[in-house]
Structures are given as structure tokens and as C-alpha cells.
Coordinates of C-alpha atoms and ligand atoms in Angstrom, one line a residue:
X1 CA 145.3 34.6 96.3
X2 CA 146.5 36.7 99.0
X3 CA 144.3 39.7 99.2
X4 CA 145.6 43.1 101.3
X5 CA 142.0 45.3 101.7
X6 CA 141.8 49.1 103.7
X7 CA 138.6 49.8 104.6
X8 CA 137.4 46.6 105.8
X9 CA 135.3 48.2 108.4
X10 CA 133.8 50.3 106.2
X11 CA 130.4 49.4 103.6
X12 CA 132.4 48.3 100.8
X13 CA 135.4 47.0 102.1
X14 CA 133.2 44.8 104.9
X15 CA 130.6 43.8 101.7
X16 CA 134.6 42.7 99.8
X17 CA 135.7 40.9 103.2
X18 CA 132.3 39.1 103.6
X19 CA 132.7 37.6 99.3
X20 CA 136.1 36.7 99.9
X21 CA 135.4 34.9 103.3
X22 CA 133.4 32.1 101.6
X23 CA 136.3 31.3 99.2
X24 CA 138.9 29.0 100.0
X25 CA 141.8 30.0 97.6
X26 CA 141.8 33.8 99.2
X27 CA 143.9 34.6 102.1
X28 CA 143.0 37.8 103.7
X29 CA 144.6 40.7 105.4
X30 CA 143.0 43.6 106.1
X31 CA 144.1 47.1 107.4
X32 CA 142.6 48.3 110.7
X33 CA 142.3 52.0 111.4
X34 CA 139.6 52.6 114.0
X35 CA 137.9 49.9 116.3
X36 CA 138.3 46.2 114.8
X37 CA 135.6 44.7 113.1
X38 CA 132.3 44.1 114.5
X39 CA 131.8 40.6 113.1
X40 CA 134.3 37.7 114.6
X41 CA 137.5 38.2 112.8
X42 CA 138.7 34.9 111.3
X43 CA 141.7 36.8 108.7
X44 CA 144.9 38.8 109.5
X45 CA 144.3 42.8 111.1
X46 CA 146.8 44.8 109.9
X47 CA 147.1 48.1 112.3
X48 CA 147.7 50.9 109.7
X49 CA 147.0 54.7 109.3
X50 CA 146.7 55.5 105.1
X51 CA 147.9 59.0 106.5
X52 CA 151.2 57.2 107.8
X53 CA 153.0 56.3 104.0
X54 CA 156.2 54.8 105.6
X55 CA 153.6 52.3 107.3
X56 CA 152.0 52.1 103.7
X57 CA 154.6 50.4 102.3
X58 CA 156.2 48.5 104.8
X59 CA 152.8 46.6 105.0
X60 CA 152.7 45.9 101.3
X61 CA 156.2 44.4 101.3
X62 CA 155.8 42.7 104.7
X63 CA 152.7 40.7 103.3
X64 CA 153.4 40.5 99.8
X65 CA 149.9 40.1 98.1
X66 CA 148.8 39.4 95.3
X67 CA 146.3 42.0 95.0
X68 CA 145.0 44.9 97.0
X69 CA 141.9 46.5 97.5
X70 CA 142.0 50.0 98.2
X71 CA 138.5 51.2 99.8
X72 CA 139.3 53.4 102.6
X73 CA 138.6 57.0 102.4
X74 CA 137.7 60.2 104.2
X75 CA 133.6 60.4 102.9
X76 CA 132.8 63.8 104.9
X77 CA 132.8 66.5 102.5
X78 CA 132.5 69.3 105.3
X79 CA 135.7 68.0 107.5
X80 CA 137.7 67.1 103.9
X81 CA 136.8 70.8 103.3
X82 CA 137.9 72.0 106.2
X83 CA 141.0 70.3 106.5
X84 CA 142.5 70.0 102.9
X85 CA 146.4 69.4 103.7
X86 CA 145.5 66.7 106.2
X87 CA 143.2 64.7 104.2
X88 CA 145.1 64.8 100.7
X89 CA 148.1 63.4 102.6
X90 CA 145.6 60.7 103.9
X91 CA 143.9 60.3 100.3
X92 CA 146.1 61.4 97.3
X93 CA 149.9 60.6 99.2
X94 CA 148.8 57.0 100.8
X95 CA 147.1 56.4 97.1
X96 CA 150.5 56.6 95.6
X97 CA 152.6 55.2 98.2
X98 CA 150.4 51.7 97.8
X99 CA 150.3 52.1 94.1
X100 CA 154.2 52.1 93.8
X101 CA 154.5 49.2 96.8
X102 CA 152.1 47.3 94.8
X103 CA 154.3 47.8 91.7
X104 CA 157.4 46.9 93.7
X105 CA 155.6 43.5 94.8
X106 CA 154.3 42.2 91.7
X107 CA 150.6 43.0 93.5
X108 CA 147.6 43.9 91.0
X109 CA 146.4 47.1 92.5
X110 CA 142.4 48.2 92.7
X111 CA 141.6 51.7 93.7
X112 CA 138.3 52.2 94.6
X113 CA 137.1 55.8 93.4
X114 CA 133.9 57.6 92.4
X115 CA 131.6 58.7 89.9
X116 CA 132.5 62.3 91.6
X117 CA 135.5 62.2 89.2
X118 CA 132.6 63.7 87.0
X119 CA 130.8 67.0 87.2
X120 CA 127.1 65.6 86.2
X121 CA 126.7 67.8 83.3
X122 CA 127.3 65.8 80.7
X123 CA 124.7 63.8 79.2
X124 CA 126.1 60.7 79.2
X125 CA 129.5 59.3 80.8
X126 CA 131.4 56.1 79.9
X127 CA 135.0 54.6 81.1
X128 CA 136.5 57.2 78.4
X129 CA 135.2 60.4 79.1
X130 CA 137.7 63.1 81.0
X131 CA 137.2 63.6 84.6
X132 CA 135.9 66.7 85.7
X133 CA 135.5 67.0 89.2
X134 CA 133.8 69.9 90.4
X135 CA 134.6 69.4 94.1
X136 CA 137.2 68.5 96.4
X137 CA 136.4 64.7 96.7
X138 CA 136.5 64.4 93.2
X139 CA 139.4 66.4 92.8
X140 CA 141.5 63.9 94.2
X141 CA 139.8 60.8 93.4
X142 CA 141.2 62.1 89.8
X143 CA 144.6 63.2 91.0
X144 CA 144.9 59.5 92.6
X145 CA 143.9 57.8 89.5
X146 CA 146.1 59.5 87.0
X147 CA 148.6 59.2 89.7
X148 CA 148.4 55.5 89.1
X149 CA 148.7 55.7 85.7
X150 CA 152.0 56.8 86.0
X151 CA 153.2 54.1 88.1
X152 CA 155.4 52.2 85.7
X153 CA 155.1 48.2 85.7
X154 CA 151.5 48.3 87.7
X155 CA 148.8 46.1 86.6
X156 CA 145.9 48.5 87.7
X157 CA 141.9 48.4 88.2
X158 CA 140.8 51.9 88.9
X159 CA 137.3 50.6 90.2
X160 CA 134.5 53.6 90.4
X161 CA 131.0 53.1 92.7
X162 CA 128.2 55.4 93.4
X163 CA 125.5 55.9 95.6
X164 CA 126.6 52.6 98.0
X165 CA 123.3 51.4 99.4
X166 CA 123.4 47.8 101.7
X167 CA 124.3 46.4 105.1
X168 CA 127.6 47.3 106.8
X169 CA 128.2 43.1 107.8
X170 CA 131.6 44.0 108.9
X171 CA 130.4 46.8 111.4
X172 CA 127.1 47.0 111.5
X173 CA 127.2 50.3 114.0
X174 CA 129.0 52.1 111.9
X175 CA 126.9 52.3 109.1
X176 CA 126.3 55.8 107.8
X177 CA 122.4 56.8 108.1
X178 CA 122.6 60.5 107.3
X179 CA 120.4 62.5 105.4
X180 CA 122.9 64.1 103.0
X181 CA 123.2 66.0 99.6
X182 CA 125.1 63.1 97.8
X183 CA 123.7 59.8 95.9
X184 CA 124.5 57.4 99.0
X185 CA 120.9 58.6 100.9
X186 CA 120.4 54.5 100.5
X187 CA 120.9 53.9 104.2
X188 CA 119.1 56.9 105.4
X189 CA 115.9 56.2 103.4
X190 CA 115.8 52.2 104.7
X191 CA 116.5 53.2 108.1
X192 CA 113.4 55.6 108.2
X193 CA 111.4 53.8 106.4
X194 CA 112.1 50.9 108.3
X195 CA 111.0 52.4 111.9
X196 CA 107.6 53.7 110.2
X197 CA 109.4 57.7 109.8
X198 CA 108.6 60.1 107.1
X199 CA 112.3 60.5 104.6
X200 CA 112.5 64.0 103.3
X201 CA 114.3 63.8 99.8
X202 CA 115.7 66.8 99.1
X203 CA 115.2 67.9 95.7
X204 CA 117.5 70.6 95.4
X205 CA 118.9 73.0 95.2
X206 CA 122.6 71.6 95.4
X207 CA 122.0 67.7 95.3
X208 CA 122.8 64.8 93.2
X209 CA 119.6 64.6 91.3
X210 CA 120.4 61.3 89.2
X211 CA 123.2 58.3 89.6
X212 CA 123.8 55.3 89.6
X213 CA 122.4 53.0 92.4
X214 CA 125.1 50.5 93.7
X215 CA 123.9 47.4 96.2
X216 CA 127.7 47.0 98.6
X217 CA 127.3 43.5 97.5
X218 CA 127.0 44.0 93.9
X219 CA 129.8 46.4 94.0
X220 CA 132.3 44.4 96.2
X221 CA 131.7 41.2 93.7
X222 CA 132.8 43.4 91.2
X223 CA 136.1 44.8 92.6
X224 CA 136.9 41.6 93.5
X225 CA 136.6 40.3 90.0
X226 CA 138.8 43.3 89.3
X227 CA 141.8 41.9 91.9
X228 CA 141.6 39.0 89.8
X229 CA 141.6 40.5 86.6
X230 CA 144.5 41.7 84.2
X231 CA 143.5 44.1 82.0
X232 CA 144.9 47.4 83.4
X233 CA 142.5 50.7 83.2
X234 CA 139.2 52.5 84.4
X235 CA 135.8 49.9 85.5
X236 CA 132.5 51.3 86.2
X237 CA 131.5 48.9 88.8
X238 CA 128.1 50.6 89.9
X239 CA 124.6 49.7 89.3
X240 CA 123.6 49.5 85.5
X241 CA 120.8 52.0 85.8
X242 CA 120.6 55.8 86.3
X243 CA 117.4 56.9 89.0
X244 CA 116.3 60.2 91.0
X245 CA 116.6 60.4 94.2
X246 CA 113.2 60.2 94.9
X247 CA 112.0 57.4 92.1
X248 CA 114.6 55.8 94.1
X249 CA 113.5 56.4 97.6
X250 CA 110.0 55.5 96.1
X251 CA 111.5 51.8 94.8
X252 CA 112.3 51.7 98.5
X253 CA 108.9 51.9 99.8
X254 CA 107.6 49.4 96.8
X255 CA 110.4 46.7 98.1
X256 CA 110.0 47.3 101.9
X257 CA 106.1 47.0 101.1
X258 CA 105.4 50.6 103.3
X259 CA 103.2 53.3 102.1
X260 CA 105.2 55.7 99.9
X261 CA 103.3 59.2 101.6
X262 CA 106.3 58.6 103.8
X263 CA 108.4 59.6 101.4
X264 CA 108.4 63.3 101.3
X265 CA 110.0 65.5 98.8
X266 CA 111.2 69.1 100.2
X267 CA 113.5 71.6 99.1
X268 CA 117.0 71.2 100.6
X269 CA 117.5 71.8 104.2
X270 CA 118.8 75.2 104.6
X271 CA 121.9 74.5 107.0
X272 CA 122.7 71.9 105.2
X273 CA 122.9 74.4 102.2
X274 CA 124.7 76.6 104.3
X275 CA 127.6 74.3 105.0
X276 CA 127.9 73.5 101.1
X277 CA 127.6 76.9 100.3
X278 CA 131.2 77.0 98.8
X279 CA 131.2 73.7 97.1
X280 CA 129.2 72.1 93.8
X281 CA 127.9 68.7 93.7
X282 CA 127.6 67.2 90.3
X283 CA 124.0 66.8 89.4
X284 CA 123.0 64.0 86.9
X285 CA 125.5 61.7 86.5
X286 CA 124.2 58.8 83.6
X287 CA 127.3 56.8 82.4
X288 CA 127.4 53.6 80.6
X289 CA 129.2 50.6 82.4
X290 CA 128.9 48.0 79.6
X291 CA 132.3 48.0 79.1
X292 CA 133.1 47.5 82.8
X293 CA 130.2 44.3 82.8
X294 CA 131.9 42.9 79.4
X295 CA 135.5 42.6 80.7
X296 CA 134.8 41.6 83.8
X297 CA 132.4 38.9 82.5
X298 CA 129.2 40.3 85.2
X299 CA 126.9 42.7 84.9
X300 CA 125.5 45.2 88.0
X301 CA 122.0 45.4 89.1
X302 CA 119.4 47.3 87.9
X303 CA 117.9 49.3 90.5
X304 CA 115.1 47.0 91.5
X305 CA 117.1 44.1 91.1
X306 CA 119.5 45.6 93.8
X307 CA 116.4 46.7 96.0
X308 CA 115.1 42.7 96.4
X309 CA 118.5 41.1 96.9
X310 CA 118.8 44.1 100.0
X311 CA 115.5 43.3 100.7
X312 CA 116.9 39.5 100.8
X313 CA 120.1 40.8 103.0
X314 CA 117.9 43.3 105.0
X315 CA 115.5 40.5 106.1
X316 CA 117.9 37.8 107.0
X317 CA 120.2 40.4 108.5
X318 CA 117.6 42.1 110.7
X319 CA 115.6 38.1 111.3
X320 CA 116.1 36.8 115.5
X321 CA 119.4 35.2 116.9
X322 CA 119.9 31.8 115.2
X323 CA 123.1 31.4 116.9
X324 CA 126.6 32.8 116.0
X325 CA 125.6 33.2 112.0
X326 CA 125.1 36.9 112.2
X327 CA 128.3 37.8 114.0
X328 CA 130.0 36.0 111.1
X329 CA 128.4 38.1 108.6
X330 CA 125.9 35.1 108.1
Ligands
NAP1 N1 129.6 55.1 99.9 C1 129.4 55.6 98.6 O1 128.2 56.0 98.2 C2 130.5 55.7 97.7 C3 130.3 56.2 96.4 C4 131.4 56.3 95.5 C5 132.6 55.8 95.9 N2 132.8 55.4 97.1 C6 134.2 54.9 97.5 O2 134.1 53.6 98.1 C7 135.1 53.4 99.0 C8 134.5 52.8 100.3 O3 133.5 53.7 100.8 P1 132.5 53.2 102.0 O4 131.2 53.8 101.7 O5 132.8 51.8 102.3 O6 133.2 54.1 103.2 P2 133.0 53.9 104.8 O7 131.9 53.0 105.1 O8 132.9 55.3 105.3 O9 134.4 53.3 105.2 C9 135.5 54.0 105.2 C10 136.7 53.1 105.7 O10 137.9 53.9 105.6 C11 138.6 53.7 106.8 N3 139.5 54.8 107.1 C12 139.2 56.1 107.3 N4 140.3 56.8 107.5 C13 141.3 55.9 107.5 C14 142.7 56.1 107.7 N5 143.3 57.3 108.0 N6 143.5 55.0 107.6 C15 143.0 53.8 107.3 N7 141.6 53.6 107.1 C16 140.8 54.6 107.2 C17 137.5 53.5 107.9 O11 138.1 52.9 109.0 P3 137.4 53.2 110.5 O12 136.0 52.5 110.4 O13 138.3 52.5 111.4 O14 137.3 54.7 110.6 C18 136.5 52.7 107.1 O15 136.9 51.3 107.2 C19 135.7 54.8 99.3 O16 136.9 54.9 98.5 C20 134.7 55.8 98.7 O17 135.4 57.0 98.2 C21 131.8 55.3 98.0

């Protein structure tokens, strides 16, 4: 198979590049935005700008794939905010411009978009339920999947994650860390943690409260499955269990083996709340992905079972030098 990915610099796309490496039968290209890759780069770069949708679709019918990957995106809620025109032309227009040079290829297309599409009010979510995003991000994470809906002839996996948690492989410094008011405070609570810091969890107001857990790993093995799959629709690729943020952040400290008084629940930081003053983030999102683990013939971690294969990852990641393994995302 030849494979086009965006994003491969990024958690998911590096975790999709990293699978897709060890097999033999997948050729890969992969779009480059920013600096190249971190690790040594043994596949084709393609230099492309998602913004750019002339460049879009001349890469798709210059290298003909099979399937592509879709998994870069704008992630900062503030700057998407701020700059709205900009970032749909980057997000929604560069979605439809490789959905249709997909279709024109013969390629099988995967999107990769987010439990966001929902507003975290409903009690429980499956593949079915209606979108309702309650936030810009969301917003046009829907737009660009029933965008590809309409694309006549495509053979489509509309792949949604949540709360991406794991090692960058792909570009290890560019791994986000931040203490934020979304699911994906993964990174942030290991990286604490890690050094021996107190993470504060915010409890509210204004956060994600509950999601769904996904290890990068986990959730690249399952859009990959969905490149190779034909059944066209909606997947729920992320981890099979719902969590708080701070039962979460506690199963941290029980896998890392550090005392859990460093995890510290506070109210949520007032600038933080200042900048989202405008904007709603969806609170409990519980969804069924059953459907997703049936079809695709794998089922997603629960959340401990994702905590000790990162643990795995983390230690052999993080373990001294043995040579050129690490730079080739071991
Ligand atoms: N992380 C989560 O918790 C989460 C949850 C739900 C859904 N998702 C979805 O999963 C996908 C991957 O997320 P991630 O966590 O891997 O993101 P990430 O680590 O921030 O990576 C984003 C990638 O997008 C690339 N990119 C940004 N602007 C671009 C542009 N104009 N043209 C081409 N490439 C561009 C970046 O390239 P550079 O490095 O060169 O800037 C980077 O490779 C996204 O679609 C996201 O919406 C993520």
C-alpha cells in the first residue's frame, strides 16, 4: 500500500509513521509543514502547506496512493479563535480539497477528527448520534466530516480520537506538555510527574471533566486499520473507557509508581478562564466504540491498559543511548 500521511510530525501522525515503518508492503509519503522529522527519515517528505489547496491536490495526484491519512490540524483553541478565516481555509477547505483528490485517485480517505464533534451533554454517544459541537474546533471537525460525505465515489473512514496521551517518536521536542482545559492533559501530567513536580488538575469550571483516554499508539493502529478498510462511515478509534481527569491523572501516579499527593486538584486557573471566556468546552463526553472495535476487528485500551504499555514506551523511550535505535523511533 502506498500511504500519503499530514501530520507526520505531529503525536498521531509520528505514532501512524512509526506502525507503518515496521511493515514491508507500505510505502510511505508524508507531508512536511514545519521542521522535518526528528527521527532519521527513511520514507518520502512531501513539502506541503494544508492552507495551500492547489498544492493539496497536486500532491495527491502526483503520488497516487492508495490511502491517506489526514492528521494534521491547528490544536490551539485561542489562535483558531482569534483567527477564524485563516484556520478554516487551513482546516475545513484543505479537508475538502484532499477528500475530492482522494476520490479522483481511487485513494481510501481517513480523516482524523474528534470527540469535540460532540457537546458532552449527552449521556451517552455512539458512531450514530448528531454532532453537536459547541466550539469552534468542533464546529469544523463536523463541517469537514459531512463535507466528506458528499464527496461522490469516496471510500471514507472518518476516524475520531480523544484525549491523545503517548510519546511524540517522530519529534520528540515538539511534543505538547501544557496544562490545558481539554482531555489531552496526558503529556502534561507524565512530564510533571516524571521530574518529581506537583500536576494541578483543574477541576472546573470550564474543563472536560470525562473522555475517553487514547494511548497515540493505540490510536494510530487503529487509523491504520481504517486506511485498509472498506466500509465507508464514522469510527470511534479512542480508548474503550470513559475517566476524570483526575482518576486519570491518579492512574498516572499508580503506573509511574510516584506518590499521588502530587497530584493536586484546584479550581481552574483564572487566566486561563479568562482566555476561554467566550468559548464552551464539552464536559462529559462517554460514547460507545464497540462498533468501531467490531468492524475493524481490534479493540482500544482500557485506561490502565494504555497507562502500562506508555509506561512500556515511556521506559524504553527515556532508557540510555543503545546506539542509533532511538533516533529510528526504536
Ligand atoms: N491530541 C489530541 O488529544 C486529539 C484529540 C482528538 C482529536 N485529535 C486530532 O488528531 C489529529 C492529530 O493531532 P496531534 O495531537 O497529533 O496534533 P499535533 O501533535 O499538534 O500535530 C499537528 C500536526 O499538524 C501539522 N500542521 C499544522 N499546521 C499545518 C499546515 N498548515 N500544513 C500542514 N501540516 C500542518 C504539524 O506540523 P508541524 O509540526 O510542522 O507544525 C503537525 O505535524 C488532529 O486532526 C487532531 O484534531 C487530537
Amino acid at each position: 500500500m502506498r500511504l500519503y500521511i499530514t501530520g507526520g510530525t505531529g503525536l498521531v501522525g509520528g505514532n501512524i509513521i512509526r506502525l507503518a515503518r515496521r511493515r514491508s508492503d507500505i510505502e510511505i509519503i508524508a507531508s512536511q509543514y514545519g521542521p522535518p522529522p526528528e527521527w532519521d527519515v527513511d520514507y518520502q517528505l512531501d513539502p506541503l502547506d494544508m492552507a495551500d489547496t492547489g498544492t493539496v491536490r497536486d500532491s495527491i495526484r502526483k503520488y497516487k496512493p492508495d490511502a491517506v491519512i489526514h492528521c494534521a490540524a491547528i490544536l490551539d483553541h485561542a489562535y483558531m479563535d482569534a483567527n477564524r478565516a485563516a484556520v478554516w481555509r487551513a482546516t475545513v477547505h484543505s479537508n475538502l480539497a484532499f477528500a475530492q483528490a482522494c476520490a479522483e485517485v481511487g485513494a481510501r480517505y481517513v480523516f482524523v477528527s474528534s470527540d469535540w464533534v460532540f457537546d458532552g451533554q449527552q449521556p451517552l454517544v455512539d458512531e450514530d448520534s448528531p454532532p453537536m459541537p459547541v466550539l469552534f474546533y468542533g464546529f469544523m471537525k463536523a463541517i469537514c466530516e459531512r463535507d466528506i460525505m458528499g464527496v461522490p465515489g469516496l471510500s471514507y473512514g472518518i476516524g475520531r480520537l480523544a484525549g491523545v496521551y503517548g510519546i511524540n517518536y517522530s519529534s520528540p521536542s515538539l511534543l505538547r506538555k501544557q496544562n490545558d482545559v481539554g482531555f489531552d492533559l496526558g503529556n502534561y501530567v507524565v512530564d510533571q510527574l516524571s521530574q518529581g513536580l506537583i500536576a494541578e488538575i483543574w477541576t472546573g469550571p470550564k474543563v472536560n471533566e470525562v473522555a475517553h483516554p487514547t494511548l497515540a499508539s493505540d490510536g494510530a493502529a487503529m487509523l491504520l486499520r481504517l486506511a485498509e478498510h472498506d466500509e465507508s462511515g464514522i469510527f470511534h478509534c479512542w480508548g474503550s473507557e470513559a475517566v476524570s481527569r483526575l482518576q486519570y491523572a491518579y492512574h498516572f501516579a499508580e503506573t509511574f509508581a510516584v506518590d499521588r499527593t502530587l497530584i493536586v486538584p484546584v479550581p481552574t486557573d483564572p487566566h486561563v478562564l479568562d482566555r476561554y471566556r467566550h468559548m464552551r468546552i464539552p464536559f462529559r463526553i462517554v460514547s460507545s466504540n464497540e462498533r468501531t472495535c467490531e468492524a475493524l476487528g481490534r479493540s482500544t485500551y482500557k485506561v490502565l491498559d494504555g497507562m502500562r504499555d506508555y509506561k512500556a514506551q515511556w521506559d524504553e523511550f527515556h532508557a540510555p543511548a543503545r546506539g542509533p535505535t532511538r533516533r529510528e523511533g526504536l
